[in-house]
GROMACS .gro file of C-alpha atoms in nm:
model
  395
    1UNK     CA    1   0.000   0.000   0.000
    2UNK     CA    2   0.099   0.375  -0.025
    3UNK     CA    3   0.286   0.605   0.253
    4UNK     CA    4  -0.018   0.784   0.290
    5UNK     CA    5  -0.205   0.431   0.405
    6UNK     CA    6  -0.008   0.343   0.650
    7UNK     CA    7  -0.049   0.221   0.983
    8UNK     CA    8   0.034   0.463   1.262
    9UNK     CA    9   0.213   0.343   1.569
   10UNK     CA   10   0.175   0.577   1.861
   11UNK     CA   11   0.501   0.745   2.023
   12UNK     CA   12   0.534   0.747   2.399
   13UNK     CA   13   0.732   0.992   2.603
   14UNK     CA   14   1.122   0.925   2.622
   15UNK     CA   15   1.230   0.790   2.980
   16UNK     CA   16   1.375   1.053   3.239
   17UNK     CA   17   1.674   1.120   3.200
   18UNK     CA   18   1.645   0.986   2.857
   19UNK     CA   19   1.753   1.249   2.543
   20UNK     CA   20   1.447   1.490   2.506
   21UNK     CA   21   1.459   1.516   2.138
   22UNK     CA   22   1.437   1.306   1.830
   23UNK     CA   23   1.779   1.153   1.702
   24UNK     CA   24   1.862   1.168   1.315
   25UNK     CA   25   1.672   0.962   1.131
   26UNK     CA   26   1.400   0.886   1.324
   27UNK     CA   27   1.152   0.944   1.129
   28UNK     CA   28   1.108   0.775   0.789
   29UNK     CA   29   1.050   0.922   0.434
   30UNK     CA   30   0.676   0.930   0.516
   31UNK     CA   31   0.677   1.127   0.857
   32UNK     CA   32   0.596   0.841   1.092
   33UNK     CA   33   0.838   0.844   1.410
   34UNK     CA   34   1.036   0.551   1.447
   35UNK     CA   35   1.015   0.439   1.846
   36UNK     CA   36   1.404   0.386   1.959
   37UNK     CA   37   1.532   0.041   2.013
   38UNK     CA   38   1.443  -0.103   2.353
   39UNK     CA   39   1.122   0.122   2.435
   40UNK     CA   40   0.821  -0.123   2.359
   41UNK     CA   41   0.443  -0.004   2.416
   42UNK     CA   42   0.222  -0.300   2.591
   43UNK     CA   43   0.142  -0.555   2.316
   44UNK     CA   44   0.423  -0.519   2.108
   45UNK     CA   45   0.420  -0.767   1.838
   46UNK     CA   46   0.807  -0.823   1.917
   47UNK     CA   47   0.766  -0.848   2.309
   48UNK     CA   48   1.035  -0.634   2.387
   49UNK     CA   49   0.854  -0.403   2.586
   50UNK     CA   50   0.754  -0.418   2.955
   51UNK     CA   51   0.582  -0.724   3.046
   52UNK     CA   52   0.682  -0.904   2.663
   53UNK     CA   53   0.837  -1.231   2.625
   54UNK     CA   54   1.208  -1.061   2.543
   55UNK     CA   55   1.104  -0.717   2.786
   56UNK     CA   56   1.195  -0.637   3.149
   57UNK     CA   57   0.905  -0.837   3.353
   58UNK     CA   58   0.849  -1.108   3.127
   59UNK     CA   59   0.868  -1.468   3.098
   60UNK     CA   60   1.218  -1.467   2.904
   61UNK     CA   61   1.438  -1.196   3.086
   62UNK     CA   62   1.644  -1.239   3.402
   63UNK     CA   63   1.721  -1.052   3.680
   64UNK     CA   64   1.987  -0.783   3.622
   65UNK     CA   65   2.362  -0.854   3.718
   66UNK     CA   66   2.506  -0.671   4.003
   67UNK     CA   67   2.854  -0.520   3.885
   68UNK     CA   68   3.139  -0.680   4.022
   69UNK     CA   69   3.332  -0.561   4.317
   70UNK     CA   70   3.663  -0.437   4.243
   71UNK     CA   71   3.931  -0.645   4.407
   72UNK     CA   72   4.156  -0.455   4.689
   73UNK     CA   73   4.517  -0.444   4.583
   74UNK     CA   74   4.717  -0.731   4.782
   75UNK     CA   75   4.909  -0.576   5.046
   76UNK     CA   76   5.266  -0.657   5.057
   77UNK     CA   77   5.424  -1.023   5.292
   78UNK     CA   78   5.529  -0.941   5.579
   79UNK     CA   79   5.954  -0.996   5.589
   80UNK     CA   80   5.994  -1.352   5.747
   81UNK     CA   81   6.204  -1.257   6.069
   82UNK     CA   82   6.369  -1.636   6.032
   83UNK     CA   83   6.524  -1.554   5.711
   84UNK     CA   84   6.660  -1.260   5.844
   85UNK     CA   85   6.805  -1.416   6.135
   86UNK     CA   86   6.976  -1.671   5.924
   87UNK     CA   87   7.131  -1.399   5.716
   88UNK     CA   88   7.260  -1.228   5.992
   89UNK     CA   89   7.396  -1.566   6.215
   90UNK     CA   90   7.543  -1.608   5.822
   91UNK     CA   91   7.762  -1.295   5.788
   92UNK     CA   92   7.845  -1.300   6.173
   93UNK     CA   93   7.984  -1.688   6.121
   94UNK     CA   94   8.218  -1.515   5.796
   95UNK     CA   95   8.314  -1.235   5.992
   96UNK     CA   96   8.467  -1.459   6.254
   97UNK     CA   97   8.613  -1.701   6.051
   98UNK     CA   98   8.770  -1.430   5.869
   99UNK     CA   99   8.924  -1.319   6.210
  100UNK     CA  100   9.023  -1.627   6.322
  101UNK     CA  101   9.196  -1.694   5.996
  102UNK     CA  102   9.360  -1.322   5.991
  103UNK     CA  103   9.489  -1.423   6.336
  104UNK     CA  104   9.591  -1.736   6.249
  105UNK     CA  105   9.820  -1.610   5.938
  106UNK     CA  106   9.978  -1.350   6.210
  107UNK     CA  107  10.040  -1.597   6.445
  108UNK     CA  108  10.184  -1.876   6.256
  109UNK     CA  109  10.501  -1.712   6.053
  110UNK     CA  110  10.746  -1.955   6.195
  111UNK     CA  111  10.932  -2.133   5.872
  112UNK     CA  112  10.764  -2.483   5.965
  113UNK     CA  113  10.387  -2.416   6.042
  114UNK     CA  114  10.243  -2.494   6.341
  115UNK     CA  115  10.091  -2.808   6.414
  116UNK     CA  116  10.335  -2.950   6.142
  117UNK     CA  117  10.407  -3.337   6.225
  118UNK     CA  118  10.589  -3.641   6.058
  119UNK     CA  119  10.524  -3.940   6.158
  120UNK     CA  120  10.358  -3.822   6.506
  121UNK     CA  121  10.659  -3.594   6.549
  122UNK     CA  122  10.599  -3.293   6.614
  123UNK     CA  123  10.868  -3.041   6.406
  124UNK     CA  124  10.631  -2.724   6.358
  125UNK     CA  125  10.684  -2.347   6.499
  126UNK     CA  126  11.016  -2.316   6.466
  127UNK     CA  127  11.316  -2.276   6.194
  128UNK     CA  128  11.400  -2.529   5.929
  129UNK     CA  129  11.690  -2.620   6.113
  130UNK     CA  130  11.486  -2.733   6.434
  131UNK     CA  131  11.262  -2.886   6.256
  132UNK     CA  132  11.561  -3.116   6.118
  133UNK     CA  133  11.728  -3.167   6.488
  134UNK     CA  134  11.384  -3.276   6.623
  135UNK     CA  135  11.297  -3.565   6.331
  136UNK     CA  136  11.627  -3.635   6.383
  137UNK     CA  137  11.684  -3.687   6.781
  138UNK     CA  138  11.333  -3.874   6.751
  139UNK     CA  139  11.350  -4.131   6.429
  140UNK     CA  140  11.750  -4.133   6.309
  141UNK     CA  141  11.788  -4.434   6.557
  142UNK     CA  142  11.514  -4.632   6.385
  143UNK     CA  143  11.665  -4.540   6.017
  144UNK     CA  144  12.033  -4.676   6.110
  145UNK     CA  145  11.867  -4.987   6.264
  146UNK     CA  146  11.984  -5.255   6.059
  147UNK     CA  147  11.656  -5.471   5.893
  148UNK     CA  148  11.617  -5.881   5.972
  149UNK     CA  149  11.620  -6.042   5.664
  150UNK     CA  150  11.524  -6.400   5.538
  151UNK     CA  151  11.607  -6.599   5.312
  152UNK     CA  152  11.511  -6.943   5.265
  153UNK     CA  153  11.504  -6.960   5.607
  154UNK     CA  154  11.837  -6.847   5.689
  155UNK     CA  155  11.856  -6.548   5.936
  156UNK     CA  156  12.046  -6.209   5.802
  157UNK     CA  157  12.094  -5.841   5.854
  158UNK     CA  158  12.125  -5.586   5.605
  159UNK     CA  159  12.241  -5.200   5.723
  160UNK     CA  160  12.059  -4.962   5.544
  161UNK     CA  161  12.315  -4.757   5.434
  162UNK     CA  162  12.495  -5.012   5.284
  163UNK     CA  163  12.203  -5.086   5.108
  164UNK     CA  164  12.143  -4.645   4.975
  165UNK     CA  165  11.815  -4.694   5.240
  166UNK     CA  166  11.748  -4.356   5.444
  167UNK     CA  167  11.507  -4.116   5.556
  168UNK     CA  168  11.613  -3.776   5.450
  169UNK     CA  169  11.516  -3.544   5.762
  170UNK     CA  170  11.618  -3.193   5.514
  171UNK     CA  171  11.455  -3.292   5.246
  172UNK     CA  172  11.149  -3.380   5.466
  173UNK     CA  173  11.174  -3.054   5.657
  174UNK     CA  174  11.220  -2.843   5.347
  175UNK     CA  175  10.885  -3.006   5.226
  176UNK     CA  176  10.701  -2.914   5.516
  177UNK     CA  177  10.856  -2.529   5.532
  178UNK     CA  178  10.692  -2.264   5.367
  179UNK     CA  179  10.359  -2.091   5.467
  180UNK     CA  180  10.033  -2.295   5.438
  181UNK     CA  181   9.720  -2.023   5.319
  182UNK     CA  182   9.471  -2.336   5.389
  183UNK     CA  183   9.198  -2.226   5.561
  184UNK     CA  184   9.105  -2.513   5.753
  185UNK     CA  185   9.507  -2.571   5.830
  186UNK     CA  186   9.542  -2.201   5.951
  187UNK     CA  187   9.259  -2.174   6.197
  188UNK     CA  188   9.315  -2.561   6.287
  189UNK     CA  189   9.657  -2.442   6.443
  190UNK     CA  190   9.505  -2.205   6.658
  191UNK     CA  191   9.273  -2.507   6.811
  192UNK     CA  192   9.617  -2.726   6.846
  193UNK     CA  193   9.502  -2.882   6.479
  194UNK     CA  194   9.820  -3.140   6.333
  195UNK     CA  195   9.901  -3.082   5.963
  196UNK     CA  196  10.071  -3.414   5.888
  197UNK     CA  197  10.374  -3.493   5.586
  198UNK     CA  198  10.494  -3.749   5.493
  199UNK     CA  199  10.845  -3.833   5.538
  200UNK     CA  200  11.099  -3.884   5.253
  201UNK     CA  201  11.266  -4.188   5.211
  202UNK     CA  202  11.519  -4.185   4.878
  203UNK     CA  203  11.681  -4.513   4.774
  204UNK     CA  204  11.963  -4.568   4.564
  205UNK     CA  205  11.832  -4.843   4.355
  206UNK     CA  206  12.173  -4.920   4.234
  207UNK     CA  207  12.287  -4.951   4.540
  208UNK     CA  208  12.006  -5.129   4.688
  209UNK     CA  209  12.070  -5.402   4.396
  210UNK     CA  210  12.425  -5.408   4.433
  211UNK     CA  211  12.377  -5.501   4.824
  212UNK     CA  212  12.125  -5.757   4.762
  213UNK     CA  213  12.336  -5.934   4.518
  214UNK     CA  214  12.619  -5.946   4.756
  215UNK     CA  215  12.331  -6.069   5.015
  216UNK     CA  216  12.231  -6.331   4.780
  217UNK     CA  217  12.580  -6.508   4.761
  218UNK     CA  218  12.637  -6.488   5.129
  219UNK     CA  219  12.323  -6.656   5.234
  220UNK     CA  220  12.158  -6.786   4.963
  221UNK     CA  221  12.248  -7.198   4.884
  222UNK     CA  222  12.343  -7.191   4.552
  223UNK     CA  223  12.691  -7.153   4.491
  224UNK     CA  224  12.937  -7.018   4.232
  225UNK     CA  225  13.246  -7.140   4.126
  226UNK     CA  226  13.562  -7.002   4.274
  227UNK     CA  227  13.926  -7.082   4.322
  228UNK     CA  228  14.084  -7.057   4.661
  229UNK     CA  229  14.411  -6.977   4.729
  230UNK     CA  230  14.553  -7.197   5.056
  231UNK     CA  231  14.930  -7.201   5.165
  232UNK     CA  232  15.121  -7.282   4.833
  233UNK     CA  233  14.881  -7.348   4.578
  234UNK     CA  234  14.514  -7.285   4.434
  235UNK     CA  235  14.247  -7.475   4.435
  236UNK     CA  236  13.946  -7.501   4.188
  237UNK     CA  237  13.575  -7.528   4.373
  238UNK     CA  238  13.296  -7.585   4.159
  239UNK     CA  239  12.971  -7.391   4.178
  240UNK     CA  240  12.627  -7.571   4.266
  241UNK     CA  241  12.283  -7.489   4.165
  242UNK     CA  242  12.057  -7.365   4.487
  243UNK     CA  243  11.836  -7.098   4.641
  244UNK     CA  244  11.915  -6.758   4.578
  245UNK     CA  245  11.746  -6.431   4.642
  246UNK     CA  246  11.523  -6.283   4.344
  247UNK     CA  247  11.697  -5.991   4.383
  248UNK     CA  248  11.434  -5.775   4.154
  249UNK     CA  249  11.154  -5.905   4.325
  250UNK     CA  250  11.338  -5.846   4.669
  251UNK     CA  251  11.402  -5.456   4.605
  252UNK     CA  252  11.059  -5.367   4.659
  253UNK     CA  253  11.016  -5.591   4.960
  254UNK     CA  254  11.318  -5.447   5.138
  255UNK     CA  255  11.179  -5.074   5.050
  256UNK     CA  256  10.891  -5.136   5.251
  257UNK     CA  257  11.053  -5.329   5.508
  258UNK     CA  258  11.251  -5.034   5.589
  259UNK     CA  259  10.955  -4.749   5.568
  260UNK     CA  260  10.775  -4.958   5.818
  261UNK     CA  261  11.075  -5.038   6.059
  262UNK     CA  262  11.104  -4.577   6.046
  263UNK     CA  263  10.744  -4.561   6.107
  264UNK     CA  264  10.654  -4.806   6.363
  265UNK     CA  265  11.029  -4.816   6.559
  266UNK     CA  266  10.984  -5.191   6.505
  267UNK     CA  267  11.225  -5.434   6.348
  268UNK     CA  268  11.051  -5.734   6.212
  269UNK     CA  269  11.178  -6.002   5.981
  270UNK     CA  270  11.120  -6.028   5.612
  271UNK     CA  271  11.110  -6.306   5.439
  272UNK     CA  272  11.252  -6.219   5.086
  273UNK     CA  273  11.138  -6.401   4.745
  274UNK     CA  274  11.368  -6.677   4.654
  275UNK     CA  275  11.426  -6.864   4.350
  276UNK     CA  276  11.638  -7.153   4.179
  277UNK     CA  277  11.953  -7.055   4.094
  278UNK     CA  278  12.239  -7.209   3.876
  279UNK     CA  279  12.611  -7.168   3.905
  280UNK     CA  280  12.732  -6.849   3.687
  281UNK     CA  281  13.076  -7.008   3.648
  282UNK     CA  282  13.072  -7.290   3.427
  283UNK     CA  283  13.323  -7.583   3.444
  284UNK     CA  284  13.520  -7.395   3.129
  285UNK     CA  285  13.533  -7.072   3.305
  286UNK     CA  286  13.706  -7.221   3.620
  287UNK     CA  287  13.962  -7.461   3.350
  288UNK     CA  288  14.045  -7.132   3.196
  289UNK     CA  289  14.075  -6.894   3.546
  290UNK     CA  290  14.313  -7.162   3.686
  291UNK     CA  291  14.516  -7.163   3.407
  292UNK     CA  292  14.570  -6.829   3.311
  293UNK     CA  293  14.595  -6.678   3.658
  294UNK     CA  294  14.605  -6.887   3.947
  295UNK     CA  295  14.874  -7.139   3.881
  296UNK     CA  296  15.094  -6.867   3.794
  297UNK     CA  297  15.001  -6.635   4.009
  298UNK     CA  298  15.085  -6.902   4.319
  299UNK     CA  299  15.437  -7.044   4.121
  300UNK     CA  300  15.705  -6.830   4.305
  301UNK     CA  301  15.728  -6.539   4.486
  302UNK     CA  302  15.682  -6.205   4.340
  303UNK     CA  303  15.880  -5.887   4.433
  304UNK     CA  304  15.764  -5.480   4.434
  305UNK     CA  305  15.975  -5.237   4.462
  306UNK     CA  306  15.992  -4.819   4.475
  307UNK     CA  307  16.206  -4.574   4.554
  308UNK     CA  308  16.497  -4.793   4.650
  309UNK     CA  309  16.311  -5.015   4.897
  310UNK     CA  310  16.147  -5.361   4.819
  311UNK     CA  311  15.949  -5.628   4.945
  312UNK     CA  312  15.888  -5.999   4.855
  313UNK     CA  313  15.546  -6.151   4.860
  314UNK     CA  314  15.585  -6.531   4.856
  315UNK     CA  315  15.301  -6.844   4.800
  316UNK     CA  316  15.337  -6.972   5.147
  317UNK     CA  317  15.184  -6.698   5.341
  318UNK     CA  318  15.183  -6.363   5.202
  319UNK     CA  319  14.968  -6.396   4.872
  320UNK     CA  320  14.667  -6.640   5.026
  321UNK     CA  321  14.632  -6.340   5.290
  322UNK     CA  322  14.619  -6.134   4.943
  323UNK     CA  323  14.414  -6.309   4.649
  324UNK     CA  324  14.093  -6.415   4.557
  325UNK     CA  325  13.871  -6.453   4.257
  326UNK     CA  326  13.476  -6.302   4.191
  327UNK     CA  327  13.224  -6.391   3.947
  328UNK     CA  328  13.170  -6.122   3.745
  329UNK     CA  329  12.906  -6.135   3.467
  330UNK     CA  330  13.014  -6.535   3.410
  331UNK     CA  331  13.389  -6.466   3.483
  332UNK     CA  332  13.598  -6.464   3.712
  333UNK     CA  333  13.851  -6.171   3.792
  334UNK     CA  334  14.120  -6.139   4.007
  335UNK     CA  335  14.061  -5.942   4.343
  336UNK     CA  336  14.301  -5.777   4.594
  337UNK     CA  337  14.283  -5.715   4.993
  338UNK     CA  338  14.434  -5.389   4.990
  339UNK     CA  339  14.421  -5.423   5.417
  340UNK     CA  340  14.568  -5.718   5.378
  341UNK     CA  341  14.886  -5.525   5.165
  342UNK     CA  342  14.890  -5.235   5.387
  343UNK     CA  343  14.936  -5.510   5.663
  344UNK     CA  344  15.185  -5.731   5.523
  345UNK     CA  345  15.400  -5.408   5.381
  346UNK     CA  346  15.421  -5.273   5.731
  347UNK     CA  347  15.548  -4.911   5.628
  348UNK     CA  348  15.808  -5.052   5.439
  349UNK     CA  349  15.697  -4.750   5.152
  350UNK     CA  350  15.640  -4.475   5.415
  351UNK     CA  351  15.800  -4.132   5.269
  352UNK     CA  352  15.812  -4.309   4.928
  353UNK     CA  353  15.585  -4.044   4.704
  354UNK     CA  354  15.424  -4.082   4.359
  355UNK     CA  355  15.307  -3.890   4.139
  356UNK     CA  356  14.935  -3.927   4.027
  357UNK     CA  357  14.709  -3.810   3.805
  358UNK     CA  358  14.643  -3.498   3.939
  359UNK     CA  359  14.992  -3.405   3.902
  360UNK     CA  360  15.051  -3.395   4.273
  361UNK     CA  361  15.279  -3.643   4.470
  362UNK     CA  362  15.114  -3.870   4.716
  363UNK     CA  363  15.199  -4.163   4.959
  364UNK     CA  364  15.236  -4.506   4.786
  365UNK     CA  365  14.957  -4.698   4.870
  366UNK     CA  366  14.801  -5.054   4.827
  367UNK     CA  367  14.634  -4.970   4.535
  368UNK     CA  368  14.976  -4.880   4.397
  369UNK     CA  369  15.130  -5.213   4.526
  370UNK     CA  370  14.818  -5.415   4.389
  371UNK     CA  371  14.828  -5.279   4.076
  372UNK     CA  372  15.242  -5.338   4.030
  373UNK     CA  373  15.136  -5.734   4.113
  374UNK     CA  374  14.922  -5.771   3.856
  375UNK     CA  375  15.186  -5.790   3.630
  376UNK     CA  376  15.436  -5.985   3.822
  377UNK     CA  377  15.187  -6.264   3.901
  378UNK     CA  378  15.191  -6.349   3.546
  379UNK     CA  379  15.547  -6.412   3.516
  380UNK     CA  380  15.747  -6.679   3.444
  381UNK     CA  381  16.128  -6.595   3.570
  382UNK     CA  382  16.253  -6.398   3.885
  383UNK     CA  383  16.324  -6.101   3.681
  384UNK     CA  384  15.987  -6.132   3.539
  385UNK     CA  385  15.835  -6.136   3.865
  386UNK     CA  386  15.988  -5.814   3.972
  387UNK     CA  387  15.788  -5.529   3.933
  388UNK     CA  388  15.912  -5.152   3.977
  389UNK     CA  389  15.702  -4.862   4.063
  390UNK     CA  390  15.736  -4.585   3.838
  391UNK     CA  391  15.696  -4.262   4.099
  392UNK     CA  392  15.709  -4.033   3.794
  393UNK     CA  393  15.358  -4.129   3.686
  394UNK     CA  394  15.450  -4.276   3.361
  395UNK     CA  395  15.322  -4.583   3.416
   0.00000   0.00000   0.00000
């Protein structure tokens, strides 16, 4: 139908409050009023007025909402008074460990700290040197006691410093000297805390080898060949296969023999590792040492002479005081008792001088007179068996 037709719908009054005049557009092209969203008259087709379906009152709306309460701002935690504590008991505890160690630094500037000990001795607040006399006075009886040895069941003693065995009280010292900036070390001394070293004990494994091979043929069973020189002649003794001393596997038994004996003041005795041995000297070796040296050697009697005096040395007596023979490395060499000379000569070459090496003149010695024998030993006439000294050093 036409504008002019149409249905009127009645206006009502805007709310209080409510704007008092009509917005833009609401009125249409044909002059009716439009009513503003939300403001229904009673019987609304659409029910959104009061009492409708959709409208405040009716069947379909629900109560209005309350606006929600604005949350207080959360007040700050208390400080927990524990934690402070803790802190505090914390930095006081640093504080005084920081003294004590201050004090303990101040206190302790001897050259061996305080509280220093070896082997329960105490060597500590002093100098180096007192540190030496007091490991000294207290364990350099134990190191010279010689250790009880072994060996297949044979009884034997072996001085350790035959055998390069000591314990070196310097170097020891010199290892505890010095300042210590540990902590626990510094304030310890201040409580009567021990700072313990450990000793030094060098070997001379050379040595230590050298004296257990000696050991070995002195107590072990087995047996080398030798020759013997009696009154007037020599005699051939054959070697025998027997127990010996494994002297590699015996080094490391005697090295802790003797660190035990220094720590403990104890001497106990140590059975050392044996094993089968056979003779070193073979029949051949003992044909040929007889022959080239010993029946020779004890044919006559030799004569040595320097700087116009002399002196025999005859088979009866003089030369089995002098002679013997070792096995070295399956041989056997000659040896010399040089006491033995120096007895027998009886200062018949006092005042005589030679000249050595050095270019100085010296006393004539044994090893002078030994080593002028060597030569006349070997010969076959008297003349031969006379052997002058050259004191010029020319041979």
């Amino acid at each position: 139908m036409s504008d002019d037709t149409a249905v009127l719908t009645p206006q009502f009054a805007p709310p209080p409050g409510g704007p008092g005049g009509n917005v833009s557009g609401d009125t249409l092209n044909s002059g009716i009023p439009v009513v503003p969203g939300g403001r229904n008259v009673p019987g609304d087709p659409m029910g959104t007025g009061p009492g409708g379906p959709g409208g405040p009152g009716g069947p379909g709306s629900a109560a209005p909402k309350p606006a929600a309460a604005a949350r207080p701002a959360p007040k700050p935690a208390p400080a927990k008074k524990g934690r402070s504590k803790l802190v505090l008991l914390g930095v006081a505890a640093v504080c005084l460990l920081g003294v004590a160690y201050g004090a303990g630094l101040l206190m302790n500037h001897s050259d061996v700290p305080k509280g220093t000990t070896v082997l329960g001795v105490d060597i500590g607040g002093g100098t180096k040197e007192d540190g030496v006399e007091k490991l000294d006075a207290a364990l350099a009886k134990r190191a010279a006691t010689p250790l009880k040895l072994t060996v297949d069941g044979k009884e034997t003693e072996l001085a350790p410093d035959k055998a390069g065995l000591s314990l070196d009280s310097q170097a020891t010292v010199r290892a505890a000297a010095g300042s210590d900036y540990n902590p626990v070390s510094v304030i310890g001394s201040l409580f009567g805390g021990e700072r313990t070293v450990e000793p030094v004990f060098p070997v001379d494994e050379e040595k230590l080898g050298v004296a257990l091979q000696d050991l070995a043929g002195a107590s072990g069973t087995a047996k080398d060949g030798t020759i013997k020189f009696e009154p007037g002649k020599a005699v051939a003794v054959p070697g025998k296969a027997g127990k010996a001393i494994d002297v590699n596997r015996s080094m490391g038994s005697v090295r802790d023999a003797y660190r035990a004996q220094v720590e403990t003041g104890t001497a106990r005795a140590v059975e050392l590792p044996v094993v089968t041995k056979e003779p070193t000297i073979t029949q051949a070796e003992l044909d040929r040492a007889m022959k080239e040296f010993a029946e020779p050697a004890m044919s006559g009697l030799i004569t040595i002479r320097a700087g116009g005096k002399e002196i025999p040395f005859g088979p009866a007596k003089s030369l089995p005081q002098i002679l013997s023979m070792k096995a070295v490395d399956g041989k056997l060499v000659d040896v010399y008792d040089k006491e033995a000379i120096d007895r027998l000569c009886a200062g018949v070459f006092d005042g005589v001088m030679i000249t050595k090496g050095d270019g100085k003149k010296h006393q004539l010695s044994a090893d002078d007179v030994a080593y002028a024998m060597k030569g006349a030993l070997l010969g076959k006439t008297p003349a031969e068996r006379t052997a002058t000294i050259d004191l010029d050093g020319n041979g």
